[in-house]
Coordinates of C-alpha atoms and ligand atoms in Angstrom, one line a residue:
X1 CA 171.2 180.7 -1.9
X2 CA 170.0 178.1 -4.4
X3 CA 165.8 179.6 -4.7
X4 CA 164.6 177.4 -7.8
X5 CA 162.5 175.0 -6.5
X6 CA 162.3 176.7 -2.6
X7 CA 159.4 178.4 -1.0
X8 CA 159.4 182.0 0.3
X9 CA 156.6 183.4 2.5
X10 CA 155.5 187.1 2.1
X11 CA 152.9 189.0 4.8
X12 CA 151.1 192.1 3.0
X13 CA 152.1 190.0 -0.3
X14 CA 148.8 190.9 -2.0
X15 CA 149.8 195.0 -2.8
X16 CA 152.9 197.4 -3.1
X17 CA 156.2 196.2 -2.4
X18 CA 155.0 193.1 -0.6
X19 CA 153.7 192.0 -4.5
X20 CA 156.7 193.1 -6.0
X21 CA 158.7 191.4 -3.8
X22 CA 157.1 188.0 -4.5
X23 CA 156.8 188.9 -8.1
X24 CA 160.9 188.5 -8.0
X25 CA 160.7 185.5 -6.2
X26 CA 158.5 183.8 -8.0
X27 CA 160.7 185.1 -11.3
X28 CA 163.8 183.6 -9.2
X29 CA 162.2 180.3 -9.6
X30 CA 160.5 180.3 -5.9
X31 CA 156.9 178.7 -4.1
X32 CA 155.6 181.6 -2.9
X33 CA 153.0 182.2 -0.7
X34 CA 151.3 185.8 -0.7
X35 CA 149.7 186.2 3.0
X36 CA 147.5 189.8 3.3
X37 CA 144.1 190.6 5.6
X38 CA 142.8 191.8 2.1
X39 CA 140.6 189.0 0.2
X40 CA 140.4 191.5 -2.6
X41 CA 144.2 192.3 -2.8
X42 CA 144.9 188.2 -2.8
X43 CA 142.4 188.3 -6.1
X44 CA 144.2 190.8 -7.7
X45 CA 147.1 189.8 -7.1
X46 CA 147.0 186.3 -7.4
X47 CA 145.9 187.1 -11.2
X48 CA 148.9 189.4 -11.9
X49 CA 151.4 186.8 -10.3
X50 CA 149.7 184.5 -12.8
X51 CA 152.1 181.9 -11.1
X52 CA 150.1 178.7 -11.5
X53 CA 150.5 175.5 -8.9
X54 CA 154.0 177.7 -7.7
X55 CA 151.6 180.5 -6.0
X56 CA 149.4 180.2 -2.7
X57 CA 147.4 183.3 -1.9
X58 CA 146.0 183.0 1.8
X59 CA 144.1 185.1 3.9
X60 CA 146.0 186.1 7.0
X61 CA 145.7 188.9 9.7
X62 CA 149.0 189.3 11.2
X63 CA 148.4 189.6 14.3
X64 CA 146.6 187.0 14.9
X65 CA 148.5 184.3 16.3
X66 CA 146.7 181.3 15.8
X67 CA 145.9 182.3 12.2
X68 CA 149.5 182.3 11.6
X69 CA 150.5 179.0 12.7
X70 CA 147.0 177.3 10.8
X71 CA 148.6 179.3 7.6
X72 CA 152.0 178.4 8.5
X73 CA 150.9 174.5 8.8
X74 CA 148.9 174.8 5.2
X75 CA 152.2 176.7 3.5
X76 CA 154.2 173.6 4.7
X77 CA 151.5 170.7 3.4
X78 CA 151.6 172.1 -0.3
X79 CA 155.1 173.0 -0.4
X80 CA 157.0 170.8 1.8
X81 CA 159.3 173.6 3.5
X82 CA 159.4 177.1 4.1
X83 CA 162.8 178.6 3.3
X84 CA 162.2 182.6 3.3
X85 CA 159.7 185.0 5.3
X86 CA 159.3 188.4 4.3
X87 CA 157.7 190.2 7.1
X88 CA 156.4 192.6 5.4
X89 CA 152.5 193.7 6.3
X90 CA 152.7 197.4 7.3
X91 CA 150.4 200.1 8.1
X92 CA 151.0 203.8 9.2
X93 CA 149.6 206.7 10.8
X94 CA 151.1 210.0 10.0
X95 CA 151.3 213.3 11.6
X96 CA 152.3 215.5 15.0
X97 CA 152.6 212.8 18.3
X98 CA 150.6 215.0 20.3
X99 CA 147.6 213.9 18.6
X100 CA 148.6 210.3 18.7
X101 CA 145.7 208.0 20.9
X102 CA 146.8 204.4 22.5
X103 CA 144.5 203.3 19.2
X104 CA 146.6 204.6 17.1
X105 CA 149.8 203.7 18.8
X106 CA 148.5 200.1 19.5
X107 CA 147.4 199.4 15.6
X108 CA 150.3 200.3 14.0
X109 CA 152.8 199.0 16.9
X110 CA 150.2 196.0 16.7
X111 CA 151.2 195.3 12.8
X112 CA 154.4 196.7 12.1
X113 CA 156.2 195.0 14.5
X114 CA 153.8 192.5 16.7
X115 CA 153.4 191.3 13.2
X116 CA 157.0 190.9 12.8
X117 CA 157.1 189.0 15.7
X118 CA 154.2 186.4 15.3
X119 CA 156.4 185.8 12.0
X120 CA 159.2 185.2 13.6
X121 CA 158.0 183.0 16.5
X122 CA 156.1 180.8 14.2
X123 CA 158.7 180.5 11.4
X124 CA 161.9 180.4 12.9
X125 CA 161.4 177.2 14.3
X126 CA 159.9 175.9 10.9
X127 CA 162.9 177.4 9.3
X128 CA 165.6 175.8 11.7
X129 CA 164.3 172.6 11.8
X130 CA 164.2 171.4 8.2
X131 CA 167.7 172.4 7.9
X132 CA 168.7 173.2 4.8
X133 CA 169.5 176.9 5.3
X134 CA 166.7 180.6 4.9
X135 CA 166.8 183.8 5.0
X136 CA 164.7 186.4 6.9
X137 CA 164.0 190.1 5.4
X138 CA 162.0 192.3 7.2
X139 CA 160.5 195.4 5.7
X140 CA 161.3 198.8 7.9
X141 CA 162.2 201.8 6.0
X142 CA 164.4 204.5 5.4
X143 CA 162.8 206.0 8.2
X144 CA 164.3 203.4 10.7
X145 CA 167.8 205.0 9.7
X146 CA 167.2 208.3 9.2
X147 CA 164.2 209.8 11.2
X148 CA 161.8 211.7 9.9
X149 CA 159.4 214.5 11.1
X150 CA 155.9 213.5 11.9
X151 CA 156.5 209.4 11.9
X152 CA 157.4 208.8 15.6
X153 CA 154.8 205.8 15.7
X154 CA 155.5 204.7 12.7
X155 CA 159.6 205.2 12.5
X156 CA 160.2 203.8 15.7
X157 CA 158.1 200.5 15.3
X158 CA 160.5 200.1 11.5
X159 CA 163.4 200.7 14.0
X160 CA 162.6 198.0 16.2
X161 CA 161.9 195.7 13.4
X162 CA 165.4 196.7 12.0
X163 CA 167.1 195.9 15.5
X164 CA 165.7 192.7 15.8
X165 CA 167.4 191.5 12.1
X166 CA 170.6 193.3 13.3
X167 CA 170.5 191.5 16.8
X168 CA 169.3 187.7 14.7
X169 CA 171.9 188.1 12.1
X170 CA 175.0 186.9 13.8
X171 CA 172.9 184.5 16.0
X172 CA 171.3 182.8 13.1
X173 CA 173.7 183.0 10.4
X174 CA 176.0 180.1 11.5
X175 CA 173.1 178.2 11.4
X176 CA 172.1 179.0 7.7
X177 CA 169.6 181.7 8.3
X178 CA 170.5 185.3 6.9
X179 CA 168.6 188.3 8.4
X180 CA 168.3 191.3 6.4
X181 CA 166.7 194.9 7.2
X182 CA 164.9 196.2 3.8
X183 CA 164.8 200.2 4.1
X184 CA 163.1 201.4 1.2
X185 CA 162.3 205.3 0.4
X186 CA 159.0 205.6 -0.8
X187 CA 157.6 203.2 -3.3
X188 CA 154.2 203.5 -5.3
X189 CA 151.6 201.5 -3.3
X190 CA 148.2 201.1 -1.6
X191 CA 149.5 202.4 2.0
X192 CA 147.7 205.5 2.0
X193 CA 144.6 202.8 2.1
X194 CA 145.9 201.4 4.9
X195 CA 143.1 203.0 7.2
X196 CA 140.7 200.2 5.5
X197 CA 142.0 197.1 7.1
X198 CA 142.1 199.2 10.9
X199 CA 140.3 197.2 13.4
X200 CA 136.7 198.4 15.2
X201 CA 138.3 197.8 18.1
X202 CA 141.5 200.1 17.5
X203 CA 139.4 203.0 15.4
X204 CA 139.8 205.8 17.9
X205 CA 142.3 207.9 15.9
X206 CA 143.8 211.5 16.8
X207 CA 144.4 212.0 13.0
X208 CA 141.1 211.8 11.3
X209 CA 141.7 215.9 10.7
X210 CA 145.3 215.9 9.9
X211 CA 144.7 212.8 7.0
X212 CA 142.3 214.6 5.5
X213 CA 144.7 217.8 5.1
X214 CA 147.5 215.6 4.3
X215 CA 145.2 213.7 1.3
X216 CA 145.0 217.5 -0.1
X217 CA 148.5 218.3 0.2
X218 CA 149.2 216.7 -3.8
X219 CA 150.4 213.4 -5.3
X220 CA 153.8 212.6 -5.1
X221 CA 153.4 209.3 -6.4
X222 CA 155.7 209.7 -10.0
X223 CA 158.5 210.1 -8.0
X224 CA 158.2 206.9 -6.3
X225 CA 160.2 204.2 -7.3
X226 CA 157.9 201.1 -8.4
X227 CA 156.9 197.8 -6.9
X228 CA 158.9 196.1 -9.3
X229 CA 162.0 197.8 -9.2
X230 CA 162.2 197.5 -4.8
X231 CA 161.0 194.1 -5.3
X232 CA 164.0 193.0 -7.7
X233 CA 166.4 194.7 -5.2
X234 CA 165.6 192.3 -2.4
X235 CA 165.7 189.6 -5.0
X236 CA 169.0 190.6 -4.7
X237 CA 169.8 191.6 -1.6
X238 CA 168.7 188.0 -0.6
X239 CA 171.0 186.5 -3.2
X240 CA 174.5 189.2 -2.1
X241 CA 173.2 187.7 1.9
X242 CA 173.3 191.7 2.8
X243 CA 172.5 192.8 5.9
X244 CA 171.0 196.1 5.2
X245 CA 169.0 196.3 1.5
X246 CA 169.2 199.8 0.9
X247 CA 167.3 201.7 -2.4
X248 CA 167.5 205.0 -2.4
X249 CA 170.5 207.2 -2.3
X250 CA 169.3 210.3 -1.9
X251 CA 169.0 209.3 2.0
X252 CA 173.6 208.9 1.8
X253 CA 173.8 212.3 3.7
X254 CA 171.3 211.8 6.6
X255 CA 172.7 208.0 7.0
X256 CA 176.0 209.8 6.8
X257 CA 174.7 212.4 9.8
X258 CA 173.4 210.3 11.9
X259 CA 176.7 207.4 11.9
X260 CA 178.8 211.0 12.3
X261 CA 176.8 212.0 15.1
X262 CA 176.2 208.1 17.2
X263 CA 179.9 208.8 16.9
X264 CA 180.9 211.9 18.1
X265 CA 179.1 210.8 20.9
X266 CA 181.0 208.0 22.5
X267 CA 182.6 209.1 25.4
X268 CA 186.6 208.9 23.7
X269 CA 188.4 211.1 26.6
X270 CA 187.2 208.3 29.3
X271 CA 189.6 205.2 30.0
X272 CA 188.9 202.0 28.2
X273 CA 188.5 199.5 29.9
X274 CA 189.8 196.0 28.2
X275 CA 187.8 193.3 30.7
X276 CA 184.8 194.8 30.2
X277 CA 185.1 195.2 26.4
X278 CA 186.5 191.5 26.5
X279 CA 183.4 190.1 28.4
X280 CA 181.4 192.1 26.9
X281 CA 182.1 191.2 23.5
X282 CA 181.6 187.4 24.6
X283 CA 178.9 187.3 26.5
X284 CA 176.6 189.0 23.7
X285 CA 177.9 187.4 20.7
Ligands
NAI1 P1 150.4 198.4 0.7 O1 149.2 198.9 1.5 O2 150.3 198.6 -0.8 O3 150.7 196.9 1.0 C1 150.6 196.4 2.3 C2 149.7 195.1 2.4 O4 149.7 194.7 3.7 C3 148.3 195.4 1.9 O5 147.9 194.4 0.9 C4 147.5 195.2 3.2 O6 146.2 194.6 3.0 C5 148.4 194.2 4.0 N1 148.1 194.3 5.4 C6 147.8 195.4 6.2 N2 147.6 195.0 7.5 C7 147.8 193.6 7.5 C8 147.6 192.6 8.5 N3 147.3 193.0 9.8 N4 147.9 191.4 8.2 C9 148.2 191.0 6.9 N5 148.3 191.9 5.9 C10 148.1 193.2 6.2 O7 151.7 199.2 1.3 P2 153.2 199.1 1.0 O8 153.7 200.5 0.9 O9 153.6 198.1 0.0 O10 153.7 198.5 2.4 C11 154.5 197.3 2.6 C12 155.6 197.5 3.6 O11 156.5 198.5 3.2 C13 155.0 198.1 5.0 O12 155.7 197.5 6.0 C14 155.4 199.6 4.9 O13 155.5 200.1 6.2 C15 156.7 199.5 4.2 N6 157.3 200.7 3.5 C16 156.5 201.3 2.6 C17 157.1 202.4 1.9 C18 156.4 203.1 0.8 O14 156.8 204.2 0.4 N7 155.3 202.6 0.3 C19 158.4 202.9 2.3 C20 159.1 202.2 3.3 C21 158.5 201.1 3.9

């Protein structure tokens, strides 16, 4: 990947990793455009980028379709081409399923991962057309790998983000766009915030009590690893064209678990059957 000069896209670029993911891009020489629902987030960040003419901070709701194409269309008039989209713009609601609502189920669903894929329907093309090669990172999480008590809204939407770079990646690659899954522990942020941006429509939530508990449960922040140091690992997980960007290895053990346990579980004592594994194998390539 040659980046100096080329223009990468970030949703949720105005806070947390999103920002220190296009503070490593911008450092690798990139246009980058930060893309967040948050006008006061684009301010800030925007100053701290301090990029100049090489940075475009616009206002974008991710799920909103035709928002994303009008952005899309002003990315490519002052930069020419778009070459990388980080689909990053995430929200969460923590805490036991039971008390999940549709609302809560349909905002987080709605960003995490029909987000995800407004990015990828309007971008794709964009990317394909001009040619000259991109690369696709979506944000998920560690929790997309190894679950995690308590996150079942919030896991399985990263999952299904993950899948979707897994399932692109061999598709797309021959044709010069890299897809990579980005599964971070936890990084110091704004998420717990994320309750701000959640629409009126969607505001019926099961976990008003159980956030308010959590809140007084203590700040693990310190232990966090920082914006700046997730965002340089993308930088480089972009440049090494890996398919999974991985920070933290204190997670080795349950990754470890659950690849032992998927497995353990194939059915080994029942006969193979070659045709099928042939056609399979071609038919889904
Ligand atoms: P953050 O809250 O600091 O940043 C997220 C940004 O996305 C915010 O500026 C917010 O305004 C924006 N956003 C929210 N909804 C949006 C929408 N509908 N359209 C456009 N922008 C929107 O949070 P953080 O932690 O940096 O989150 C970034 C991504 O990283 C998310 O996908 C999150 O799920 C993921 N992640 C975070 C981890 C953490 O420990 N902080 C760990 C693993 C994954």
């Amino acid at each position: 990947q040659n980046l100096p000069g080329k223009t990468a896209f970030v949703t949720g670029g105005a806070s947390g990793i999103g920002l220190g993911i296009a503070k490593a891009l911008l450092g690798a020489g990139m246009n980058v455009t930060i893309a967040d629902i948050r006008q006061d987030h684009l301010d800030s960040a925007a100053a701290e980028l301090d990029g100049g003419e090489r940075v475009l901070a616009v206002k974008l709701d991710v799920t909103n379709r035709e928002q994303f194409a009008q952005v899309a269309d002003a990315v490519e008039a002052k930069f020419g081409k778009i070459h990388i989209l980080v689909n990053n713009a995430g929200v969460a609601v923590v805490g036991p399923t039971e008390l999940a609502t549709f609302a809560d189920w349909d905002w987080v669903m709605g960003v995490n991962v029909g987000g995800t894929i407004n990015g990828i329907v309007t971008m794709l093309p964009r990317i394909l057309a001009h040619g000259e090669g991109g690369h696709i990172v979506c944000t998920a999480s560690m929790s997309a790998l190894v679950p995690v008590g308590m996150t079942t809204i919030y896991s399985s939407g990263k999952a299904a983000v993950t899948s979707m770079m897994e399932c692109m990646r061999p598709e797309l690659e021959p044709r010069g766009v890299i897809c990579s899954a980005f599964c971070p522990g936890a990084v110091q942020s704004n998420i717990a915030d994320a309750a701000k941006t959640r629409p009126a429509d969607l505001a019926d939530t099961g976990y008003a009590e159980a956030d308010k508990r959590r809140a007084s449960g203590g700040n693990f922040m310190h232990l966090y690893q920082t914006k700046e140091q997730v965002g340089e690992r993308v930088l480089e997980g972009i440049l090494n064209d890996e398919l999974y960007i991985l920070t933290h290895s204190e997670f080795l053990t349950g990754v470890e678990e659950r690849g032992l346990a998927t497995t353990a579980a194939v059915q080994t004592h029942l006969p193979e059957n070659p045709e099928y594994k042939e056609t399979f194998a071609m038919l889904f390539r």
